[in-house]
Short mmCIF file of C-alpha atoms and ligand atoms in Angstrom, two decimals:
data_model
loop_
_atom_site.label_atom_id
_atom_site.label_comp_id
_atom_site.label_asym_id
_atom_site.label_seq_id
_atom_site.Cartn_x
_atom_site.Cartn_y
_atom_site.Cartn_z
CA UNK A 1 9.80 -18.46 -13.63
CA UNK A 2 12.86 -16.45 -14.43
CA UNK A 3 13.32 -13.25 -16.38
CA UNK A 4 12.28 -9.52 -15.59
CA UNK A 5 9.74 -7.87 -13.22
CA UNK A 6 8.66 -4.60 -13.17
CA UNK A 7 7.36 -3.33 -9.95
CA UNK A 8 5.86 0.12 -10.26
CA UNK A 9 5.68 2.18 -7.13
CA UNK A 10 8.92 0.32 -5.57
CA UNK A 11 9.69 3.32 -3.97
CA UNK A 12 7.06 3.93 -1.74
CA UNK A 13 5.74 2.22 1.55
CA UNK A 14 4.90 -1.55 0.46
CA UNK A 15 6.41 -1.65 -2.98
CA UNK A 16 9.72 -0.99 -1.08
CA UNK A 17 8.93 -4.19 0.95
CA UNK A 18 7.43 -6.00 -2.31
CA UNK A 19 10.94 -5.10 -4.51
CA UNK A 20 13.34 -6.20 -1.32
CA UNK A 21 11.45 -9.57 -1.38
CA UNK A 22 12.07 -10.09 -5.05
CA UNK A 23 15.31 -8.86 -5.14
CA UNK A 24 16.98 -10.94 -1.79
CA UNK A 25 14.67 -13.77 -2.78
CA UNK A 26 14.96 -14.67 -6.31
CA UNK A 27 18.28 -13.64 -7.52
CA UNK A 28 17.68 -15.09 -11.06
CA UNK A 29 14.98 -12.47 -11.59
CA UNK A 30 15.69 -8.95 -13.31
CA UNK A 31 13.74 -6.53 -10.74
CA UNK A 32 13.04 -3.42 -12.27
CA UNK A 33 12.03 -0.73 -10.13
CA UNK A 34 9.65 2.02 -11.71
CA UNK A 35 8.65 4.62 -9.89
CA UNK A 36 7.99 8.56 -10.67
CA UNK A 37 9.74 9.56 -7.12
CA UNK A 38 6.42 11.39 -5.84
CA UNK A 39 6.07 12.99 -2.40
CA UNK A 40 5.60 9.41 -1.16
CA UNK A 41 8.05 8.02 -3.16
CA UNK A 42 11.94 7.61 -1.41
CA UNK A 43 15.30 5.60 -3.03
CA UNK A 44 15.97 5.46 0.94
CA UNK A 45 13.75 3.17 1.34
CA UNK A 46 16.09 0.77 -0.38
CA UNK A 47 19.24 1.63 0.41
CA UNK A 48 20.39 -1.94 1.35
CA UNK A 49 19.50 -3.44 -1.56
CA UNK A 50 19.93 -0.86 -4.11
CA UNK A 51 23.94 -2.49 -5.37
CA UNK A 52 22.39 -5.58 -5.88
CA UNK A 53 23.17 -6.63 -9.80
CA UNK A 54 19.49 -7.54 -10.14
CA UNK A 55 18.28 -4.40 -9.18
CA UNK A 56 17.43 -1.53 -11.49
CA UNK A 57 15.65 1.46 -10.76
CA UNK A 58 14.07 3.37 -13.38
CA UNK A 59 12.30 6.92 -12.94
CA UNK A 60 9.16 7.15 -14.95
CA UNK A 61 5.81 8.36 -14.35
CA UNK A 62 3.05 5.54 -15.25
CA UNK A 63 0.46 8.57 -16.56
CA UNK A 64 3.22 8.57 -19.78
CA UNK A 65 2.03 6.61 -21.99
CA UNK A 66 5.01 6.82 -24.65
CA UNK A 67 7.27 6.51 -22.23
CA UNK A 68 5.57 3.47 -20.82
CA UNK A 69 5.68 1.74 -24.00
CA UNK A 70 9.31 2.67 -24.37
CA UNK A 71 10.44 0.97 -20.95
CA UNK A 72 8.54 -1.94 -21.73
CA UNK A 73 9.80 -2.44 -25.05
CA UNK A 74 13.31 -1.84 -23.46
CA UNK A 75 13.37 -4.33 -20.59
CA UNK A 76 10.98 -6.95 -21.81
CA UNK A 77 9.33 -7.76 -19.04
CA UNK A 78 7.67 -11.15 -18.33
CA UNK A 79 6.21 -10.20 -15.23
CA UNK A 80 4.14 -6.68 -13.79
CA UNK A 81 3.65 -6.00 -10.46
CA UNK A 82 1.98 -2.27 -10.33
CA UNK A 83 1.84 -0.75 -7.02
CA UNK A 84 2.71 3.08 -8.43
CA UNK A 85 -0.64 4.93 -6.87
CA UNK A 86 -1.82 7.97 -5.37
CA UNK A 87 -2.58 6.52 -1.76
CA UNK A 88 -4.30 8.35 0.55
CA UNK A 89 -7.74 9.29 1.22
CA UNK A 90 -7.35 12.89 2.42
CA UNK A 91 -5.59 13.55 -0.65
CA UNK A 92 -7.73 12.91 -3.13
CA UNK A 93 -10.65 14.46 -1.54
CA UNK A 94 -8.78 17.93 -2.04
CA UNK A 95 -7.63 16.63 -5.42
CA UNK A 96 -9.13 14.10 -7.30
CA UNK A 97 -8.07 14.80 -10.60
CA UNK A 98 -4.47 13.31 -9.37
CA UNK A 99 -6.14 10.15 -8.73
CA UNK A 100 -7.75 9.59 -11.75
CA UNK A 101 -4.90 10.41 -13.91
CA UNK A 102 -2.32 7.83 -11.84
CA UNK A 103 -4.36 5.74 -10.52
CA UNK A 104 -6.84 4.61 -14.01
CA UNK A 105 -5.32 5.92 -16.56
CA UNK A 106 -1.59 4.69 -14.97
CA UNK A 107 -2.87 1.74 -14.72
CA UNK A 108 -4.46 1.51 -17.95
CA UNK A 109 -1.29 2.96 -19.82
CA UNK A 110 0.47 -0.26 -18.09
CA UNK A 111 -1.91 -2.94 -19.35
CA UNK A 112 -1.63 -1.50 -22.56
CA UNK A 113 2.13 -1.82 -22.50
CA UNK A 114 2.02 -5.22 -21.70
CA UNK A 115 -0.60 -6.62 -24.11
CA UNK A 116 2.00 -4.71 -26.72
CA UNK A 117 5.45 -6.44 -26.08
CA UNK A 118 3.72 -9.40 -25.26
CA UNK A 119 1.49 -9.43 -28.25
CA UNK A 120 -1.20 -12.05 -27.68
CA UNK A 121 1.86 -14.87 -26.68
CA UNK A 122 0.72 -14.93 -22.86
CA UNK A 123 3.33 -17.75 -21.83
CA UNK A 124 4.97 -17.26 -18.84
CA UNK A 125 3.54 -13.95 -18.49
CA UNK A 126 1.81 -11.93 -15.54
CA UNK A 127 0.27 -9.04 -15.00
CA UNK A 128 -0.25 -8.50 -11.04
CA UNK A 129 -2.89 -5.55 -10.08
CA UNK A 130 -2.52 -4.49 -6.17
CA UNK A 131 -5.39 -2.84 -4.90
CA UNK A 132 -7.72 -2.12 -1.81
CA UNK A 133 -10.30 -3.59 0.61
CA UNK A 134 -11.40 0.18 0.17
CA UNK A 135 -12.73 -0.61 -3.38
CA UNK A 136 -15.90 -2.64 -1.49
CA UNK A 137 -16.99 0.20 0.64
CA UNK A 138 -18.25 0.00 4.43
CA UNK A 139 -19.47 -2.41 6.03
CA UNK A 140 -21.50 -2.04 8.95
CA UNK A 141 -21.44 -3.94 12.29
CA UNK A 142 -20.54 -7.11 11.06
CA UNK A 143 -19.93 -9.19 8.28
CA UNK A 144 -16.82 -9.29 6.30
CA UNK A 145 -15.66 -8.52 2.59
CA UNK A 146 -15.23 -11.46 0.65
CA UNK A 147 -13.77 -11.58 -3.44
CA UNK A 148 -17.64 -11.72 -4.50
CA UNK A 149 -18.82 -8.64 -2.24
CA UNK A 150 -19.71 -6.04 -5.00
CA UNK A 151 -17.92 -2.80 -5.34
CA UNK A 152 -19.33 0.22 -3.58
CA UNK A 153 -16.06 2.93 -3.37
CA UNK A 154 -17.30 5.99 -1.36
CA UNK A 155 -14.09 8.04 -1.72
CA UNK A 156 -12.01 9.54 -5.02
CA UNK A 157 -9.20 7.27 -3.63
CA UNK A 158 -11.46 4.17 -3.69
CA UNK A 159 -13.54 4.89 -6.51
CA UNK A 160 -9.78 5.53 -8.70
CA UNK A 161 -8.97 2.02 -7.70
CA UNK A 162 -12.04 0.34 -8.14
CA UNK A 163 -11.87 1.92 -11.21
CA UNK A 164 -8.50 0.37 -12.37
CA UNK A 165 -9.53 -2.95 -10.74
CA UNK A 166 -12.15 -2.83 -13.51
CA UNK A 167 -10.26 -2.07 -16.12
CA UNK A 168 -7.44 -5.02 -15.16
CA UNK A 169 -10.50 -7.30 -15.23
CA UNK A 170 -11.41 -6.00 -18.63
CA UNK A 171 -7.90 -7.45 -20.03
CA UNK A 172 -8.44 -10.06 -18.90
CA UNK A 173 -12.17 -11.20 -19.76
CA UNK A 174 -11.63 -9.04 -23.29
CA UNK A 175 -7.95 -9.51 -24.49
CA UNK A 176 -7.21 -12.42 -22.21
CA UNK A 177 -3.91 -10.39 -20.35
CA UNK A 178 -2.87 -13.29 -17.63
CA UNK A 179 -3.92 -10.76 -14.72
CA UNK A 180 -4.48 -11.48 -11.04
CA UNK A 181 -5.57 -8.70 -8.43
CA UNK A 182 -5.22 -8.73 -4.75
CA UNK A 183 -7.26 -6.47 -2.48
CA UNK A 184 -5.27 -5.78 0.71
CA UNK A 185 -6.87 -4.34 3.96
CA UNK A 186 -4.86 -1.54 5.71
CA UNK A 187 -0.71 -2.02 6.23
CA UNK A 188 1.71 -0.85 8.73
CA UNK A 189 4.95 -1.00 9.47
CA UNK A 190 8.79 0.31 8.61
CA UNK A 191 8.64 3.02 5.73
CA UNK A 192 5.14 4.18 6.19
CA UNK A 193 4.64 7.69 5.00
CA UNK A 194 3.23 9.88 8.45
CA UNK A 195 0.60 11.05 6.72
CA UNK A 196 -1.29 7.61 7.46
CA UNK A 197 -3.03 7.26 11.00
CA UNK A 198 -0.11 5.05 12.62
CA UNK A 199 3.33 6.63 11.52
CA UNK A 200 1.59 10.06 11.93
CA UNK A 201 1.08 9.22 15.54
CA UNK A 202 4.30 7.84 16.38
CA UNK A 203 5.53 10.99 14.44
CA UNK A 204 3.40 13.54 16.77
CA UNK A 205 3.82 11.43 20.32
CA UNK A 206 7.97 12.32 19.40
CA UNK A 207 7.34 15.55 18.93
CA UNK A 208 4.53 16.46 21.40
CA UNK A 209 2.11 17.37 19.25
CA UNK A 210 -1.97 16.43 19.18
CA UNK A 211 -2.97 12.93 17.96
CA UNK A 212 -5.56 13.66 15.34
CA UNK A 213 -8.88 11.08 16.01
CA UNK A 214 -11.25 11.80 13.17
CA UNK A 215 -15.33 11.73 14.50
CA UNK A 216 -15.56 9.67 17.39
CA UNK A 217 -12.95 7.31 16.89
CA UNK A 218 -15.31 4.06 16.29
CA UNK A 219 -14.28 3.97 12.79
CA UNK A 220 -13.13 0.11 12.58
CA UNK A 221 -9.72 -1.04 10.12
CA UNK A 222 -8.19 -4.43 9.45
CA UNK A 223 -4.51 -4.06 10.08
CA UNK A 224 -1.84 -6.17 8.41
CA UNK A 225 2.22 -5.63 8.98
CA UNK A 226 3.44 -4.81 5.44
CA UNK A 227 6.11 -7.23 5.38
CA UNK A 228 3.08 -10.06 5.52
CA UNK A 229 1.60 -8.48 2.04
CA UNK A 230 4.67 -8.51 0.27
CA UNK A 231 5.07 -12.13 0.86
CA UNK A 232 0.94 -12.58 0.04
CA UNK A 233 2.31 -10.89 -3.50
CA UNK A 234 4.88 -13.31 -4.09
CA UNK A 235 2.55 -16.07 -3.29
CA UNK A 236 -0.45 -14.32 -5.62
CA UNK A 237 2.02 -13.52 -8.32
CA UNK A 238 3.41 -17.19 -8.62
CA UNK A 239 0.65 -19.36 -7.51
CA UNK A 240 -2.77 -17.20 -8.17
CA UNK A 241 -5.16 -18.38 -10.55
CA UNK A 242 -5.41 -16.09 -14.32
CA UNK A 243 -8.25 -13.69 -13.84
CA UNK A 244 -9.30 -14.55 -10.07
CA UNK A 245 -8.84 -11.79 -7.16
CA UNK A 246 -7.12 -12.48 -3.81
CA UNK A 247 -8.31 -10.80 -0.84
CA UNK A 248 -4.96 -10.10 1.64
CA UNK A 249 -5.72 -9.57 5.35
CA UNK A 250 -5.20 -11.30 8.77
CA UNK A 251 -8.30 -11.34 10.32
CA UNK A 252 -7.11 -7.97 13.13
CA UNK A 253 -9.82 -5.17 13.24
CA UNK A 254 -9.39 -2.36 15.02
CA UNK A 255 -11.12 0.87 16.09
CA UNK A 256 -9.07 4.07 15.82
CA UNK A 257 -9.26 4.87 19.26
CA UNK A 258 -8.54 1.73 20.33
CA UNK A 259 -5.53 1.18 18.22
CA UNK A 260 -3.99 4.82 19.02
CA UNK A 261 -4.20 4.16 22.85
CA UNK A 262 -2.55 0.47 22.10
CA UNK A 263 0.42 2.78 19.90
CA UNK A 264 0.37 5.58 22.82
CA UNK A 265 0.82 2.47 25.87
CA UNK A 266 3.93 0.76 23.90
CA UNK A 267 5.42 3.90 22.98
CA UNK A 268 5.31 5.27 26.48
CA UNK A 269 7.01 1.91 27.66
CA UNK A 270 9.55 2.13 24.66
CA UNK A 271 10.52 5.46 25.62
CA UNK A 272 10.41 4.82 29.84
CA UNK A 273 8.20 7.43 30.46
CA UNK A 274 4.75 6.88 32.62
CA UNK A 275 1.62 5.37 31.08
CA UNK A 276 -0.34 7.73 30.18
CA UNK A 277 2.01 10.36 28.38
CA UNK A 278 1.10 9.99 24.94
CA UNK A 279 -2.59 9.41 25.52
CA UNK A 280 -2.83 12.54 27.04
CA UNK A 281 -2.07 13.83 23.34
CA UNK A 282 -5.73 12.47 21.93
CA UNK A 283 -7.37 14.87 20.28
CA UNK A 284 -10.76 14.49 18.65
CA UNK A 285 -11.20 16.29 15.74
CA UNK A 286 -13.59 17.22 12.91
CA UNK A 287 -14.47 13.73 10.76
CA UNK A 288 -13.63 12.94 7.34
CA UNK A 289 -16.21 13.58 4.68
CA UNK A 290 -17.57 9.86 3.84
CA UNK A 291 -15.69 8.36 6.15
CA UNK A 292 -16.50 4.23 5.46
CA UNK A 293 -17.29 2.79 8.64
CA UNK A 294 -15.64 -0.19 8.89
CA UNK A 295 -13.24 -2.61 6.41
CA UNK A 296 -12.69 -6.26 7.21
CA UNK A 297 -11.39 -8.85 4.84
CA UNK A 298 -12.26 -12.59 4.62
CA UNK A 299 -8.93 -14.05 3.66
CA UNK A 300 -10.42 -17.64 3.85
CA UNK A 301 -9.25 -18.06 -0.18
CA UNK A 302 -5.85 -17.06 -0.30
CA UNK A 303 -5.29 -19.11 3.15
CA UNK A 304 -7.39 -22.16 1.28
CA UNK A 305 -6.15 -22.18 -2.08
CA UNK A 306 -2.50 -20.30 -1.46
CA UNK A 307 -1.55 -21.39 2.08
CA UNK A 308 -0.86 -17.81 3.15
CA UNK A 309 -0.62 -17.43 6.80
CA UNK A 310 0.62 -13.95 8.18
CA UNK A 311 3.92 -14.10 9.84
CA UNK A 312 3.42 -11.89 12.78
CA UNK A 313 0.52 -10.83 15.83
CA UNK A 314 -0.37 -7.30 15.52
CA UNK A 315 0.89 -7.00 18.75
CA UNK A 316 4.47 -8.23 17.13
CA UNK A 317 4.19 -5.74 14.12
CA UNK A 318 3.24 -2.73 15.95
CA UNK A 319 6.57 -3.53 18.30
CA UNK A 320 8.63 -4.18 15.43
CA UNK A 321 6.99 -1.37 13.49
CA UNK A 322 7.86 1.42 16.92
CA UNK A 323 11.30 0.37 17.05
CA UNK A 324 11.98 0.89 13.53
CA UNK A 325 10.90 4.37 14.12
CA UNK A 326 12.53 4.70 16.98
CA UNK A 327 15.56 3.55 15.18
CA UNK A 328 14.93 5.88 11.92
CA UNK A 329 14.23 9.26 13.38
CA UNK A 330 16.64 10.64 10.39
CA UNK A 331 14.34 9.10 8.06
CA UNK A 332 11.37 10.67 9.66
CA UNK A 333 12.60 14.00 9.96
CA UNK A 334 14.08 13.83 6.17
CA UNK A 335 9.94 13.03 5.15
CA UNK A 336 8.24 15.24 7.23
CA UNK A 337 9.99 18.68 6.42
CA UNK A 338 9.44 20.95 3.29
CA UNK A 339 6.42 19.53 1.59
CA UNK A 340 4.83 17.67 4.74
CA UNK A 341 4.89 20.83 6.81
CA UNK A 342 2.28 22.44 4.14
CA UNK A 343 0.37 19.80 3.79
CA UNK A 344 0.07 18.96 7.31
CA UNK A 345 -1.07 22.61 7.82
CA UNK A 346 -3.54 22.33 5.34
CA UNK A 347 -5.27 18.85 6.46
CA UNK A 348 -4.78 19.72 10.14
CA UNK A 349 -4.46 23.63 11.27
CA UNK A 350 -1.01 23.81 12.83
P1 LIG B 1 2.67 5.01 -1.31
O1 LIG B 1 1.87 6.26 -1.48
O2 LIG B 1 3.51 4.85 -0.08
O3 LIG B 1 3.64 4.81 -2.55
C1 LIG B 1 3.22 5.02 -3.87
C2 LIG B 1 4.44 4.95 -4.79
O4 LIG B 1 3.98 5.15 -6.13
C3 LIG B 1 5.48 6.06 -4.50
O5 LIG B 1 6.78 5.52 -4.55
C4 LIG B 1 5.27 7.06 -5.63
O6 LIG B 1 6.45 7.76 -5.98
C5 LIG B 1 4.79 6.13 -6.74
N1 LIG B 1 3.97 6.86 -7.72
C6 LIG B 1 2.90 7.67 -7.47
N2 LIG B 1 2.42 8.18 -8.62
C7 LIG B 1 3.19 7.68 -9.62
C8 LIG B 1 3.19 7.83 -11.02
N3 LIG B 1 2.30 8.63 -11.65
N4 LIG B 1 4.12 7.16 -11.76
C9 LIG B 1 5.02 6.35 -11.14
N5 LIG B 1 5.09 6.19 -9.81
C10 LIG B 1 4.18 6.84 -9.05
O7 LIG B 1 1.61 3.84 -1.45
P2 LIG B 1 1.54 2.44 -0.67
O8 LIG B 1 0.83 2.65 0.61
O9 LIG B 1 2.86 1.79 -0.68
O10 LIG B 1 0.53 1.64 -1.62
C11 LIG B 1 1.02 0.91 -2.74
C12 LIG B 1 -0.13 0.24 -3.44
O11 LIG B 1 -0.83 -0.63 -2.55
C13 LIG B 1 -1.18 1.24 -3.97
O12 LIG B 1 -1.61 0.79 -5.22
C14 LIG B 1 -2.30 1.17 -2.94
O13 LIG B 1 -3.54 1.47 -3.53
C15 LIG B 1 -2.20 -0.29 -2.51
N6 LIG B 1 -2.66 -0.57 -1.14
C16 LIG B 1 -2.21 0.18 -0.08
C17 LIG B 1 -2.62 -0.14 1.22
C18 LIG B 1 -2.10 0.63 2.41
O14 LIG B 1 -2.54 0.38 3.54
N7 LIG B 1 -1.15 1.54 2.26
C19 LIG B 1 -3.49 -1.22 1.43
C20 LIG B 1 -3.94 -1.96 0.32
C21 LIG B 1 -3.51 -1.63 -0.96
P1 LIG B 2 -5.51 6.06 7.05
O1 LIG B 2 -4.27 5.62 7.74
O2 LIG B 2 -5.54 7.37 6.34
O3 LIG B 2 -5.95 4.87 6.10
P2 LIG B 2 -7.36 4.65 5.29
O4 LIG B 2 -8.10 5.93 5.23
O5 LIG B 2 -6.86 4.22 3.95
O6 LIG B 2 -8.09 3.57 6.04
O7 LIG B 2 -6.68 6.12 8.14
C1 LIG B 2 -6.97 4.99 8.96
C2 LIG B 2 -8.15 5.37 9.83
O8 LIG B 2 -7.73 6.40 10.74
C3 LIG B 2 -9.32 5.96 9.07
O9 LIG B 2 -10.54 5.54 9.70
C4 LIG B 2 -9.15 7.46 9.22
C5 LIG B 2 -8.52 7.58 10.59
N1 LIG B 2 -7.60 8.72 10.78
C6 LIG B 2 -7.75 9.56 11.90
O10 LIG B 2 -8.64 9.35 12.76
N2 LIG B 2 -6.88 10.60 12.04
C7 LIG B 2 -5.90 10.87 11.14
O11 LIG B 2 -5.16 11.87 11.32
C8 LIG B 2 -5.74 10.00 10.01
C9 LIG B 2 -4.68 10.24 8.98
C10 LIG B 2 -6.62 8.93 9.87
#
C-alpha cells in the first residue's frame, strides 16, 4: 500500500508511538496527523520526527463533523487509523458527556467521512478502529478475554468505546467500510500522561509525594510496553482480516500493588537510594466506583494468524520506560503544571 494515512489522536500517548512507526517506517506513505491538542494531547511528543516531508499535522477536533468531511475530502486518505479518545477512567466518571461526544460520535463523524470520499469503491482502503480490553468488562479469578467474549463495559470510559466499537462494526456488516478493530489491554511506557497509575507514580516517587493504591490493591491489569502496540497496529492495519477484531496483549498480569512495589524497587536502584524509599510512599486510598476487577487478553489470534510477538519483558519495558522519565523530567514538569495541578486536586485531595 502507498498513499495517505490519517492517524487521529497522534498526539497523545500511543498514537505518538503509532505516527513515529509510520512515519520512520514507510516513507512512501503521506502520515497525516489529526489531533484536537487536548489536555493529553502534546506536538512534543514528536519532536524528532515532526521535519520529516511525510509528516503533516493537522489540528481538528473529530466531534466536527463539517470539518471532518472537509479534511477528508482535502487529503484523500486511503487509510484511517483513529486513536483521538477521551482516555481515562476517572475522567469520565466526573464527566461523561465528554466521552460520549469524542469518543461515539468522533468516531462516528470519522466513519462517515470515509464511506464519503471513498464512496462505495473500497479498494485499497482501511478503516482501523483502536479500542480497549475495557470494552469486555471484569473478569474474575481466571479466565481470559478472547475476540468472542461479549461486551459488558462497567465504566462511561468503557461503555463510550464499546459503544464506537459497535458502531465501526455496523460499517462494516451494513455499508461494507473495510474496518478492522483491535482491543489492546493496558500500555506503558515513554509519553504516558501521569494521570495513569504508572507515570503518576514515577511522577510522585520524584517528588515525594503519596502513591495513590485504589481499594486494596488486588485489582489485576495486563500490561503491554506501548512501543509493542504500535507495531501490533501496523501488523493489524496491513495484514488483519475486513471486519474481524484483534485482541493486542502479551500475556503480563499484574496486581496494582504488586506492580507499584516492582516500579518503587527499580526506581530506588535507578536513583541509588536504599530499597525501600519509594515504598514507604504507598498509600491506600478510597476505591474507584466500579472498579472492574481484573482484564486479561488472549492474544492467541493475532500471534496465530498475524505472527505478532511482543518485543520486550515487562521487566525490559518498565526499565526502559523509568529511564525515559528519568531522562524527560522537562517533559514531566511541562505536563503536570497548570491544568494537572487542578485536576490532581480534585481526583486526589492535595
Ligand atoms: P491519550 O489520552 O494519551 O491521547 C488521546 C489523544 O486524542 C490526544 O492527543 C488528544 O489531544 C486527542 N483527542 C482527544 N479528543 C479529541 C478530539 N475530540 N478530536 C481530536 N483529537 C482528540 O490516549 P492514549 O492512551 O494514547 O489512547 C489512544 C487510544 O488507544 C484511545 O482510543 C484509547 O481508548 C486506546 N487504548 C488505550 C490504552 C491505554 O492503556 N492507554 C489501551 C488500549 C486502548
Ligand atoms: P489506569 O492507569 O487509570 O488504567 P485503567 O483504569 O484504564 O486500567 O489504572 C490502572 C489500575 O490502577 C486500575 O486498577 C486503577 C488503579 N489506580 C490506582 O490504584 N491508583 C491511581 O491513582 C490510578 C490512576 C489508578
Amino acid at each position: 500500500m502507498k498513499g495517505t494515512i490519517i492517524i487521529t489522536g497522534g498526539a497523545g500517548f500511543i498514537g505518538s508511538h503509532v505516527v513515529r512507526e509510520f512515519v520512520t517506517k514507510y516513507p512512501d506513505y503521506q502520515i497525516i496527523n489529526l489531533d484536537a491538542l487536548t489536555y493529553a494531547g502534546n506536538l512534543e511528543n514528536l519532536k524528532d520526527i515532526e521535519d520529516f516531508s511525510n509528516y503533516t499535522f493537522v489540528k481538528g477536533d473529530i466531534t466536527d463533523q463539517n470539518l471532518m468531511l472537509d479534511i477528508f475530502k482535502e487529503y484523500q486518505p486511503d487509510g484511517v487509523i483513529h486513536l483521538a479518545a477521551e482516555s481515562h477512567v476517572d475522567r469520565s466518571i466526573t464527566d461523561p458527556t465528554a466521552f460520549v461526544m469524542t469518543n461515539v460520535i468522533g468516531t462516528v463523524n470519522l466513519l462517515n467521512a470515509a464511506k464519503e470520499i471513498w464512496k462505495d469503491d473500497y479498494v485499497g482502503k482501511r478503516f482501523h478502529h483502536v479500542s480497549t480490553d475495557e470494552v469486555y468488562g471484569t473478569l474474575g479469578e481466571t479466565g481470559l478475554f478472547q475476540e468472542t467474549t461479549s461486551y459488558d463495559p462497567h465504566s462511561p470510559y468503557s461503555a463510550s468505546k464499546a459503544s464506537s466499537d459497535h458502531f465501526v462494526r455496523a460499517y462494516h456488516d451494513t455499508y461494507g467500510l473495510p474496518t478492522v478493530l483491535t482491543n489492546c489491554s493496558n500500555n506503558y511506557g515513554p509519553n504516558h500522561f501521569p494521570e495513569k497509575l504508572i507515570p503518576l507514580c514515577i511522577h510522585n516517587i520524584l517528588t515525594n509525594k503519596p502513591l495513590p493504591i485504589y481499594g486494596n490493591g488486588k485489582y489485576t491489569r495486563d500490561w503491554l510496553f506501548v512501543i509493542d502496540h504500535a507495531k501490533a497496529i501496523d501488523l493489524v492495519f496491513h495484514n488483519g482480516k475486513n471486519g474481524d477484531s484483534y485482541n493486542v496483549g502479551g500475556f503480563n498480569e499484574w496486581q496494582n500493588i504488586d506492580l507499584v512495589k516492582e516500579l518503587c524497587k527499580q526506581m530506588d536502584e535507578k536513583l541509588a537510594r536504599p530499597i525501600g524509599t519509594s515504598a514507604a510512599l504507598i498509600t491506600y486510598v478510597k476505591d474507584r466506583p466500579g472498579h472492574d476487577l481484573r482484564y486479561a487478553i488472549d492474544a492467541t489470534k493475532i500471534n496465530k494468524e498475524l505472527g505478532y510477538q511482543p518485543s520486550v519483558t515487562f521487566e525490559q519495558g518498565l526499565s526502559l520506560t523509568i529511564d525515559w522519565f528519568l531522562n524527560n523530567q522537562e517533559w514531566l514538569d511541562n505536563v503536570t503544571s497548570g491544568d494537572y495541578q487542578k485536576y490532581y486536586q480534585g481526583q486526589y485531595n492535595g
